[in-house]
PDB file of C-alpha atoms in Angstrom:
ATOM      1  CA  MET A 239     -58.007-208.053-138.450  1.00 69.00           C
ATOM      2  CA  SER A 240     -60.586-210.616-139.526  1.00 80.00           C
ATOM      3  CA  THR A 241     -61.093-210.511-143.278  1.00 85.00           C
ATOM      4  CA  PRO A 242     -64.249-211.998-144.792  1.00 84.00           C
ATOM      5  CA  THR A 243     -63.829-213.493-148.247  1.00 84.00           C
ATOM      6  CA  SER A 244     -67.279-212.434-149.440  1.00 83.00           C
ATOM      7  CA  LEU A 245     -69.902-209.860-148.489  1.00 89.00           C
ATOM      8  CA  GLU A 246     -72.727-211.648-150.333  1.00 90.00           C
ATOM      9  CA  LEU A 247     -75.392-212.910-147.958  1.00 94.00           C
ATOM     10  CA  PRO A 248     -76.770-216.434-148.347  1.00 90.00           C
ATOM     11  CA  ASP A 249     -80.414-217.146-149.172  1.00 88.00           C
ATOM     12  CA  ARG A 250     -82.832-216.190-146.395  1.00 89.00           C
ATOM     13  CA  ALA A 251     -80.278-213.942-144.730  1.00 93.00           C
ATOM     14  CA  ARG A 252     -80.743-210.209-144.297  1.00 96.00           C
ATOM     15  CA  ARG A 253     -79.310-207.095-142.736  1.00 97.00           C
ATOM     16  CA  THR A 254     -81.395-205.943-139.804  1.00 98.00           C
ATOM     17  CA  THR A 255     -81.315-204.188-136.441  1.00 98.00           C
ATOM     18  CA  VAL A 256     -81.841-205.788-133.048  1.00 98.00           C
ATOM     19  CA  SER A 257     -83.532-203.433-130.600  1.00 97.00           C
ATOM     20  CA  CYS A 258     -83.179-204.246-126.920  1.00 97.00           C
ATOM     21  CA  ALA A 259     -83.020-202.643-123.499  1.00 96.00           C
ATOM     22  CA  ARG A 260     -79.448-201.468-124.189  1.00 97.00           C
ATOM     23  CA  GLY A 261     -80.125-199.855-127.570  1.00 97.00           C
ATOM     24  CA  ALA A 262     -80.053-200.814-131.241  1.00 98.00           C
ATOM     25  CA  PHE A 263     -77.454-203.197-132.667  1.00 98.00           C
ATOM     26  CA  ALA A 264     -76.694-203.747-136.347  1.00 98.00           C
ATOM     27  CA  ALA A 265     -77.111-207.413-137.230  1.00 98.00           C
ATOM     28  CA  LEU A 266     -77.223-210.118-139.854  1.00 98.00           C
ATOM     29  CA  GLU A 267     -79.995-212.673-139.474  1.00 97.00           C
ATOM     30  CA  ALA A 268     -80.201-216.016-141.281  1.00 96.00           C
ATOM     31  CA  LEU A 269     -83.083-218.488-141.314  1.00 94.00           C
ATOM     32  CA  PRO A 270     -83.331-222.052-142.625  1.00 91.00           C
ATOM     33  CA  ALA A 271     -83.759-222.233-146.404  1.00 81.00           C
ATOM     34  CA  SER A 272     -87.021-224.067-145.915  1.00 75.00           C
ATOM     35  CA  GLY A 273     -89.281-225.028-143.049  1.00 68.00           C
ATOM     36  CA  THR A 274     -89.304-223.529-139.588  1.00 74.00           C
ATOM     37  CA  CYS A 275     -86.624-222.867-136.992  1.00 76.00           C
ATOM     38  CA  GLU A 276     -86.808-226.093-135.016  1.00 82.00           C
ATOM     39  CA  LEU A 277     -83.629-225.553-133.036  1.00 93.00           C
ATOM     40  CA  GLY A 278     -82.398-222.885-130.641  1.00 95.00           C
ATOM     41  CA  THR A 279     -81.219-219.490-131.910  1.00 97.00           C
ATOM     42  CA  ALA A 280     -77.474-218.834-132.062  1.00 98.00           C
ATOM     43  CA  LEU A 281     -75.950-215.402-131.370  1.00 98.00           C
ATOM     44  CA  LEU A 282     -72.481-214.711-132.827  1.00 98.00           C
ATOM     45  CA  VAL A 283     -70.274-211.963-131.340  1.00 98.00           C
ATOM     46  CA  PRO A 284     -67.229-210.710-133.306  1.00 98.00           C
ATOM     47  CA  GLY A 285     -63.751-209.927-132.100  1.00 97.00           C
ATOM     48  CA  TYR A 286     -61.650-206.772-131.883  1.00 96.00           C
ATOM     49  CA  THR A 287     -61.840-204.653-135.088  1.00 94.00           C
ATOM     50  CA  GLY A 288     -64.295-207.277-136.386  1.00 96.00           C
ATOM     51  CA  SER A 289     -67.949-207.122-137.302  1.00 98.00           C
ATOM     52  CA  LYS A 290     -70.981-209.241-138.109  1.00 98.00           C
ATOM     53  CA  GLU A 291     -69.644-209.726-141.656  1.00 98.00           C
ATOM     54  CA  ASP A 292     -66.911-211.995-140.279  1.00 97.00           C
ATOM     55  CA  PHE A 293     -69.586-214.680-139.917  1.00 98.00           C
ATOM     56  CA  ILE A 294     -71.121-214.480-143.418  1.00 97.00           C
ATOM     57  CA  SER A 295     -69.567-217.777-144.519  1.00 96.00           C
ATOM     58  CA  LEU A 296     -71.069-219.524-141.486  1.00 97.00           C
ATOM     59  CA  LEU A 297     -74.611-218.169-141.733  1.00 97.00           C
ATOM     60  CA  GLY A 298     -75.884-220.487-144.463  1.00 94.00           C
ATOM     61  CA  PRO A 299     -74.489-223.766-143.107  1.00 95.00           C
ATOM     62  CA  LEU A 300     -75.582-222.976-139.541  1.00 97.00           C
ATOM     63  CA  ALA A 301     -79.093-221.941-140.552  1.00 95.00           C
ATOM     64  CA  ALA A 302     -79.450-224.990-142.800  1.00 92.00           C
ATOM     65  CA  ALA A 303     -79.402-227.166-139.679  1.00 91.00           C
ATOM     66  CA  GLY A 304     -82.777-225.684-138.726  1.00 92.00           C
ATOM     67  CA  ARG A 305     -81.927-222.726-136.544  1.00 94.00           C
ATOM     68  CA  ARG A 306     -82.052-218.944-136.614  1.00 96.00           C
ATOM     69  CA  VAL A 307     -78.574-217.385-136.569  1.00 98.00           C
ATOM     70  CA  ILE A 308     -77.827-213.781-135.628  1.00 98.00           C
ATOM     71  CA  ALA A 309     -74.464-212.012-135.898  1.00 98.00           C
ATOM     72  CA  ILE A 310     -74.049-208.501-134.512  1.00 98.00           C
ATOM     73  CA  ASP A 311     -71.712-205.547-134.347  1.00 98.00           C
ATOM     74  CA  MET A 312     -70.953-204.798-130.712  1.00 98.00           C
ATOM     75  CA  ARG A 313     -71.334-201.262-129.404  1.00 98.00           C
ATOM     76  CA  GLY A 314     -68.966-198.965-131.288  1.00 98.00           C
ATOM     77  CA  GLN A 315     -68.173-201.576-133.926  1.00 98.00           C
ATOM     78  CA  TYR A 316     -68.816-200.724-137.576  1.00 98.00           C
ATOM     79  CA  GLN A 317     -72.579-200.081-137.953  1.00 98.00           C
ATOM     80  CA  THR A 318     -73.539-200.057-134.262  1.00 98.00           C
ATOM     81  CA  ALA A 319     -73.152-196.593-132.805  1.00 95.00           C
ATOM     82  CA  GLY A 320     -71.250-195.992-129.587  1.00 96.00           C
ATOM     83  CA  PRO A 321     -70.395-192.989-127.404  1.00 96.00           C
ATOM     84  CA  ASP A 322     -67.003-191.367-126.897  1.00 96.00           C
ATOM     85  CA  GLU A 323     -66.913-192.692-123.340  1.00 96.00           C
ATOM     86  CA  PRO A 324     -64.261-195.328-122.490  1.00 97.00           C
ATOM     87  CA  ALA A 325     -66.452-196.997-119.847  1.00 97.00           C
ATOM     88  CA  ALA A 326     -68.939-197.978-122.569  1.00 97.00           C
ATOM     89  CA  TYR A 327     -66.335-200.385-123.997  1.00 98.00           C
ATOM     90  CA  ASP A 328     -65.165-202.126-120.846  1.00 97.00           C
ATOM     91  CA  CYS A 329     -66.042-205.811-120.736  1.00 96.00           C
ATOM     92  CA  PRO A 330     -68.834-205.481-118.120  1.00 97.00           C
ATOM     93  CA  ALA A 331     -70.640-202.851-120.219  1.00 98.00           C
ATOM     94  CA  LEU A 332     -70.242-204.809-123.457  1.00 98.00           C
ATOM     95  CA  ALA A 333     -71.365-207.961-121.640  1.00 98.00           C
ATOM     96  CA  ALA A 334     -74.516-206.191-120.491  1.00 98.00           C
ATOM     97  CA  ASP A 335     -75.159-205.313-124.134  1.00 98.00           C
ATOM     98  CA  ILE A 336     -74.756-208.949-125.199  1.00 98.00           C
ATOM     99  CA  THR A 337     -77.084-210.142-122.447  1.00 98.00           C
ATOM    100  CA  ALA A 338     -79.742-207.666-123.557  1.00 98.00           C
ATOM    101  CA  VAL A 339     -79.389-208.689-127.211  1.00 98.00           C
ATOM    102  CA  ALA A 340     -79.525-212.369-126.262  1.00 98.00           C
ATOM    103  CA  LYS A 341     -82.722-211.870-124.287  1.00 97.00           C
ATOM    104  CA  ALA A 342     -84.330-209.810-127.046  1.00 98.00           C
ATOM    105  CA  THR A 343     -83.586-212.494-129.639  1.00 97.00           C
ATOM    106  CA  ASP A 344     -84.432-215.478-127.431  1.00 96.00           C
ATOM    107  CA  THR A 345     -80.897-216.790-127.859  1.00 97.00           C
ATOM    108  CA  THR A 346     -80.031-220.345-126.857  1.00 97.00           C
ATOM    109  CA  HIS A 347     -76.404-220.600-127.983  1.00 98.00           C
ATOM    110  CA  LEU A 348     -73.863-217.809-127.412  1.00 98.00           C
ATOM    111  CA  LEU A 349     -70.605-217.697-129.396  1.00 98.00           C
ATOM    112  CA  GLY A 350     -67.822-215.161-128.989  1.00 98.00           C
ATOM    113  CA  HIS A 351     -64.847-214.891-131.337  1.00 98.00           C
ATOM    114  CA  SER A 352     -61.512-213.666-129.935  1.00 98.00           C
ATOM    115  CA  PHE A 353     -62.225-210.499-127.886  1.00 98.00           C
ATOM    116  CA  GLY A 354     -65.902-211.351-128.329  1.00 98.00           C
ATOM    117  CA  GLY A 355     -65.177-214.530-126.373  1.00 98.00           C
ATOM    118  CA  LEU A 356     -63.940-212.493-123.422  1.00 98.00           C
ATOM    119  CA  VAL A 357     -67.133-210.428-123.609  1.00 98.00           C
ATOM    120  CA  ALA A 358     -69.363-213.499-123.877  1.00 98.00           C
ATOM    121  CA  ARG A 359     -67.569-215.030-120.889  1.00 98.00           C
ATOM    122  CA  GLU A 360     -68.159-211.842-118.923  1.00 98.00           C
ATOM    123  CA  ALA A 361     -71.882-211.984-119.724  1.00 98.00           C
ATOM    124  CA  VAL A 362     -72.103-215.498-118.283  1.00 98.00           C
ATOM    125  CA  LEU A 363     -70.108-214.528-115.199  1.00 98.00           C
ATOM    126  CA  ALA A 364     -72.481-211.591-114.675  1.00 97.00           C
ATOM    127  CA  GLY A 365     -75.470-213.913-114.465  1.00 96.00           C
ATOM    128  CA  TYR A 366     -76.630-214.601-118.031  1.00 97.00           C
ATOM    129  CA  THR A 367     -77.140-218.342-118.565  1.00 97.00           C
ATOM    130  CA  PRO A 368     -77.264-219.459-122.203  1.00 98.00           C
ATOM    131  CA  GLY A 369     -77.981-223.014-123.268  1.00 97.00           C
ATOM    132  CA  SER A 370     -74.345-223.197-124.367  1.00 98.00           C
ATOM    133  CA  LEU A 371     -71.238-221.040-124.666  1.00 98.00           C
ATOM    134  CA  THR A 372     -68.653-221.276-127.440  1.00 98.00           C
ATOM    135  CA  LEU A 373     -65.272-219.595-127.053  1.00 98.00           C
ATOM    136  CA  MET A 374     -63.821-219.443-130.562  1.00 98.00           C
ATOM    137  CA  SER A 375     -60.168-218.482-130.949  1.00 98.00           C
ATOM    138  CA  SER A 376     -60.337-216.874-127.512  1.00 98.00           C
ATOM    139  CA  GLY A 377     -57.962-217.452-124.621  1.00 97.00           C
ATOM    140  CA  PRO A 378     -58.244-217.461-120.847  1.00 97.00           C
ATOM    141  CA  SER A 379     -56.646-214.067-120.225  1.00 97.00           C
ATOM    142  CA  ALA A 380     -54.769-211.189-121.871  1.00 97.00           C
ATOM    143  CA  LEU A 381     -53.684-211.520-125.486  1.00 97.00           C
ATOM    144  CA  PRO A 382     -50.037-212.673-125.586  1.00 96.00           C
ATOM    145  CA  GLY A 383     -47.244-212.666-128.142  1.00 93.00           C
ATOM    146  CA  PRO A 384     -46.613-210.657-131.312  1.00 93.00           C
ATOM    147  CA  ARG A 385     -50.232-209.580-131.747  1.00 93.00           C
ATOM    148  CA  ALA A 386     -50.143-208.077-128.260  1.00 96.00           C
ATOM    149  CA  GLU A 387     -46.991-206.184-129.211  1.00 95.00           C
ATOM    150  CA  ASP A 388     -48.793-204.796-132.262  1.00 93.00           C
ATOM    151  CA  LEU A 389     -51.603-203.537-130.036  1.00 95.00           C
ATOM    152  CA  ARG A 390     -49.157-201.961-127.607  1.00 96.00           C
ATOM    153  CA  ALA A 391     -47.439-200.182-130.495  1.00 95.00           C
ATOM    154  CA  MET A 392     -50.796-198.862-131.702  1.00 95.00           C
ATOM    155  CA  LEU A 393     -51.741-197.632-128.237  1.00 96.00           C
ATOM    156  CA  ALA A 394     -48.350-195.955-127.843  1.00 96.00           C
ATOM    157  CA  TYR A 395     -48.855-194.170-131.167  1.00 95.00           C
ATOM    158  CA  LEU A 396     -52.315-192.982-130.129  1.00 95.00           C
ATOM    159  CA  ASP A 397     -51.387-192.117-126.549  1.00 93.00           C
ATOM    160  CA  GLY A 398     -52.217-188.538-125.643  1.00 91.00           C
ATOM    161  CA  THR A 399     -54.229-187.886-128.804  1.00 95.00           C
ATOM    162  CA  PRO A 400     -57.359-185.791-128.135  1.00 95.00           C
ATOM    163  CA  THR A 401     -60.597-187.650-128.777  1.00 95.00           C
ATOM    164  CA  GLN A 402     -61.489-185.445-131.736  1.00 95.00           C
ATOM    165  CA  ASP A 403     -58.176-186.304-133.428  1.00 96.00           C
ATOM    166  CA  LEU A 404     -58.210-190.065-132.887  1.00 95.00           C
ATOM    167  CA  LYS A 405     -59.994-190.915-136.137  1.00 95.00           C
ATOM    168  CA  ALA A 406     -57.349-189.113-138.204  1.00 96.00           C
ATOM    169  CA  LYS A 407     -54.553-190.966-136.398  1.00 96.00           C
ATOM    170  CA  ILE A 408     -56.332-194.302-136.944  1.00 95.00           C
ATOM    171  CA  GLU A 409     -56.660-193.442-140.632  1.00 96.00           C
ATOM    172  CA  GLU A 410     -52.887-192.951-140.698  1.00 95.00           C
ATOM    173  CA  ILE A 411     -52.462-196.437-139.220  1.00 94.00           C
ATOM    174  CA  TRP A 412     -54.791-197.828-141.883  1.00 93.00           C
ATOM    175  CA  HIS A 413     -52.873-196.306-144.793  1.00 95.00           C
ATOM    176  CA  SER A 414     -49.373-196.919-143.431  1.00 93.00           C
ATOM    177  CA  ALA A 415     -49.745-200.430-142.030  1.00 92.00           C
ATOM    178  CA  LEU A 416     -53.092-202.194-142.272  1.00 92.00           C
ATOM    179  CA  ALA A 417     -53.891-201.529-145.929  1.00 93.00           C
ATOM    180  CA  PRO A 418     -50.432-202.618-147.182  1.00 93.00           C
ATOM    181  CA  GLN A 419     -50.688-205.806-145.097  1.00 91.00           C
ATOM    182  CA  ALA A 420     -54.096-206.582-146.570  1.00 91.00           C
ATOM    183  CA  ILE A 421     -52.898-205.935-150.123  1.00 93.00           C
ATOM    184  CA  ASP A 422     -49.820-208.121-149.605  1.00 91.00           C
ATOM    185  CA  SER A 423     -52.055-210.964-148.401  1.00 88.00           C
ATOM    186  CA  GLY A 424     -54.094-210.829-151.614  1.00 89.00           C
ATOM    187  CA  VAL A 425     -57.263-209.108-150.394  1.00 91.00           C
ATOM    188  CA  THR A 426     -59.473-208.142-153.336  1.00 93.00           C
ATOM    189  CA  PRO A 427     -60.315-204.472-153.999  1.00 93.00           C
ATOM    190  CA  GLY A 428     -63.952-204.909-152.923  1.00 94.00           C
ATOM    191  CA  ILE A 429     -63.034-206.489-149.599  1.00 94.00           C
ATOM    192  CA  LEU A 430     -60.247-203.930-149.097  1.00 94.00           C
ATOM    193  CA  ALA A 431     -62.776-201.115-149.484  1.00 96.00           C
ATOM    194  CA  PHE A 432     -65.005-202.805-146.900  1.00 95.00           C
ATOM    195  CA  LEU A 433     -62.123-203.236-144.454  1.00 95.00           C
ATOM    196  CA  LYS A 434     -61.216-199.554-144.779  1.00 96.00           C
ATOM    197  CA  ASP A 435     -64.816-198.465-144.265  1.00 97.00           C
ATOM    198  CA  ARG A 436     -65.175-200.717-141.230  1.00 96.00           C
ATOM    199  CA  MET A 437     -61.918-199.628-139.644  1.00 96.00           C
ATOM    200  CA  LEU A 438     -62.674-195.930-140.047  1.00 96.00           C
ATOM    201  CA  THR A 439     -66.309-196.298-138.976  1.00 97.00           C
ATOM    202  CA  ASN A 440     -65.427-198.031-135.696  1.00 97.00           C
ATOM    203  CA  ASN A 441     -65.662-195.666-132.752  1.00 97.00           C
ATOM    204  CA  PRO A 442     -62.037-194.564-132.092  1.00 97.00           C
ATOM    205  CA  VAL A 443     -62.508-194.472-128.314  1.00 97.00           C
ATOM    206  CA  GLY A 444     -63.925-197.980-128.542  1.00 97.00           C
ATOM    207  CA  LEU A 445     -60.888-199.192-130.491  1.00 97.00           C
ATOM    208  CA  VAL A 446     -58.513-197.807-127.878  1.00 97.00           C
ATOM    209  CA  THR A 447     -60.472-199.100-124.886  1.00 97.00           C
ATOM    210  CA  MET A 448     -61.068-202.579-126.307  1.00 97.00           C
ATOM    211  CA  ALA A 449     -57.352-202.869-127.132  1.00 97.00           C
ATOM    212  CA  SER A 450     -56.485-201.961-123.555  1.00 97.00           C
ATOM    213  CA  ASN A 451     -58.940-204.561-122.267  1.00 97.00           C
ATOM    214  CA  LEU A 452     -57.441-207.215-124.550  1.00 97.00           C
ATOM    215  CA  LEU A 453     -54.036-206.495-123.059  1.00 97.00           C
ATOM    216  CA  SER A 454     -55.184-206.553-119.428  1.00 97.00           C
ATOM    217  CA  ALA A 455     -57.835-209.308-119.309  1.00 97.00           C
ATOM    218  CA  GLU A 456     -57.644-211.493-116.210  1.00 97.00           C
ATOM    219  CA  ASP A 457     -57.840-215.267-116.179  1.00 98.00           C
ATOM    220  CA  LYS A 458     -61.408-216.078-115.091  1.00 97.00           C
ATOM    221  CA  THR A 459     -61.442-219.745-116.046  1.00 97.00           C
ATOM    222  CA  THR A 460     -62.071-220.942-112.510  1.00 96.00           C
ATOM    223  CA  GLU A 461     -65.030-218.596-112.093  1.00 97.00           C
ATOM    224  CA  LEU A 462     -66.492-219.770-115.415  1.00 98.00           C
ATOM    225  CA  VAL A 463     -66.335-223.407-114.324  1.00 96.00           C
ATOM    226  CA  ASN A 464     -68.667-222.571-111.453  1.00 95.00           C
ATOM    227  CA  GLU A 465     -71.371-221.337-113.871  1.00 96.00           C
ATOM    228  CA  ASN A 466     -71.967-224.890-115.165  1.00 94.00           C
ATOM    229  CA  VAL A 467     -72.754-223.786-118.724  1.00 97.00           C
ATOM    230  CA  PRO A 468     -72.023-226.363-121.468  1.00 97.00           C
ATOM    231  CA  THR A 469     -68.958-224.934-123.194  1.00 98.00           C
ATOM    232  CA  LEU A 470     -67.051-225.564-126.420  1.00 98.00           C
ATOM    233  CA  VAL A 471     -63.529-224.263-126.992  1.00 98.00           C
ATOM    234  CA  LEU A 472     -62.958-224.077-130.748  1.00 98.00           C
ATOM    235  CA  TYR A 473     -59.764-222.853-132.418  1.00 98.00           C
ATOM    236  CA  GLY A 474     -57.567-223.204-135.483  1.00 97.00           C
ATOM    237  CA  GLU A 475     -54.469-225.342-135.310  1.00 97.00           C
ATOM    238  CA  ASP A 476     -52.382-222.381-136.523  1.00 97.00           C
ATOM    239  CA  ASP A 477     -53.930-219.655-134.360  1.00 97.00           C
ATOM    240  CA  ASN A 478     -51.444-216.789-134.074  1.00 94.00           C
ATOM    241  CA  ALA A 479     -53.254-214.933-131.292  1.00 96.00           C
ATOM    242  CA  TRP A 480     -53.713-217.192-128.258  1.00 97.00           C
ATOM    243  CA  PRO A 481     -51.544-220.294-128.803  1.00 97.00           C
ATOM    244  CA  PRO A 482     -53.576-223.454-129.520  1.00 97.00           C
ATOM    245  CA  MET A 483     -51.990-225.233-126.545  1.00 97.00           C
ATOM    246  CA  GLU A 484     -53.158-222.414-124.271  1.00 97.00           C
ATOM    247  CA  GLN A 485     -56.706-222.759-125.556  1.00 98.00           C
ATOM    248  CA  GLU A 486     -56.557-226.542-125.209  1.00 98.00           C
ATOM    249  CA  HIS A 487     -55.402-226.185-121.607  1.00 98.00           C
ATOM    250  CA  MET A 488     -58.238-223.748-120.945  1.00 98.00           C
ATOM    251  CA  ALA A 489     -60.711-226.312-122.277  1.00 98.00           C
ATOM    252  CA  ILE A 490     -59.297-228.947-119.935  1.00 97.00           C
ATOM    253  CA  ARG A 491     -59.589-226.590-116.971  1.00 97.00           C
ATOM    254  CA  LEU A 492     -63.180-225.797-117.939  1.00 97.00           C
ATOM    255  CA  GLY A 493     -64.107-229.420-118.444  1.00 96.00           C
ATOM    256  CA  ALA A 494     -65.284-228.208-121.830  1.00 97.00           C
ATOM    257  CA  GLU A 495     -65.457-229.864-125.204  1.00 97.00           C
ATOM    258  CA  LYS A 496     -62.733-228.750-127.585  1.00 97.00           C
ATOM    259  CA  PHE A 497     -62.357-228.815-131.331  1.00 98.00           C
ATOM    260  CA  CYS A 498     -59.215-227.904-133.245  1.00 98.00           C
ATOM    261  CA  ILE A 499     -59.870-226.873-136.878  1.00 97.00           C
ATOM    262  CA  PRO A 500     -57.168-228.312-139.168  1.00 96.00           C
ATOM    263  CA  GLY A 501     -55.481-225.809-141.461  1.00 94.00           C
ATOM    264  CA  ALA A 502     -57.156-222.777-139.866  1.00 96.00           C
ATOM    265  CA  GLY A 503     -55.599-219.852-138.042  1.00 96.00           C
ATOM    266  CA  HIS A 504     -57.264-217.243-135.862  1.00 96.00           C
ATOM    267  CA  ASN A 505     -60.393-217.030-138.016  1.00 96.00           C
ATOM    268  CA  PRO A 506     -61.796-220.530-138.621  1.00 97.00           C
ATOM    269  CA  ASN A 507     -65.145-218.860-139.340  1.00 97.00           C
ATOM    270  CA  VAL A 508     -63.547-217.483-142.532  1.00 96.00           C
ATOM    271  CA  GLU A 509     -60.754-219.981-143.222  1.00 96.00           C
ATOM    272  CA  ALA A 510     -62.685-223.242-142.711  1.00 97.00           C
ATOM    273  CA  PRO A 511     -66.393-222.398-142.519  1.00 97.00           C
ATOM    274  CA  ALA A 512     -67.725-225.852-143.441  1.00 96.00           C
ATOM    275  CA  THR A 513     -65.707-227.642-140.750  1.00 97.00           C
ATOM    276  CA  THR A 514     -66.454-224.906-138.222  1.00 98.00           C
ATOM    277  CA  ALA A 515     -70.185-224.987-138.954  1.00 98.00           C
ATOM    278  CA  HIS A 516     -70.260-228.780-138.604  1.00 97.00           C
ATOM    279  CA  ALA A 517     -68.464-228.624-135.246  1.00 98.00           C
ATOM    280  CA  LEU A 518     -70.812-225.927-133.960  1.00 98.00           C
ATOM    281  CA  THR A 519     -73.968-227.656-135.156  1.00 97.00           C
ATOM    282  CA  THR A 520     -72.878-230.951-133.582  1.00 97.00           C
ATOM    283  CA  PHE A 521     -72.151-229.245-130.265  1.00 98.00           C
ATOM    284  CA  TRP A 522     -75.342-227.181-130.251  1.00 98.00           C
ATOM    285  CA  ASN A 523     -77.551-230.114-131.169  1.00 96.00           C
ATOM    286  CA  ALA A 524     -76.045-232.173-128.368  1.00 96.00           C
ATOM    287  CA  ALA A 525     -76.497-229.307-125.888  1.00 96.00           C
ATOM    288  CA  GLU A 526     -80.198-229.149-126.745  1.00 94.00           C
ATOM    289  CA  THR A 527     -80.745-232.853-126.097  1.00 89.00           C
ATOM    290  CA  THR A 528     -79.055-233.049-122.677  1.00 76.00           C
TER     291      THR A 528
END
């Protein structure tokens, strides 16, 4: 669960809605503090149980470089509505959403965090060609290790629950496990209230389907190489989702640039925003000049 440290938007950032051929998507949009947007727009896609707010700490530094930055909630996430249909949350459907949003916002640079990286990859494999692709804290295939075991335990607990009862069962998970974990890690009351609201606002069918997709994702690194999109693999040195060595190996296979964020875990966007923003801006600027 990605936990933002602040919900206060930087100057020249706002809450908005992106309307596109696939529907309306809740978004945060940031513009340079002064002057015009001289550089290509960046689109930021959150991970599983995440939302656009996960990128708040990055918005100011990224926009300050002279570009428009947009972060969204994917379909079924937090403030973007989604149907109670599992197929709406499979990677191809979510990728079609991202492609439509990218086209509507004239996106140049596409970034996906964690599960959002798998979705962004799927969009490229389906024919969308951004100026660059960043896979942040996202591996080549299914989520491994202890975090995968947590997801399997959640799915086992929810298995067989009628759709209309899923939200109540997810609320039980929040109160019995997720909230105590957040409190133990020192999350402030304001952020805790946001995390609860986000978790219980997510579409329950979406949560179940995305978790299943995280646990069954295939390795499509070879196919991605053939798309010839400039790619950055960015991750924290202490990532506890996909091991850093696995992400480094993926970068080598892709022939991609890689950047390891010192002292960060699975959420360098929150844990080391200044270093992350510098790495992204450097990569994006170079991609626009080649």
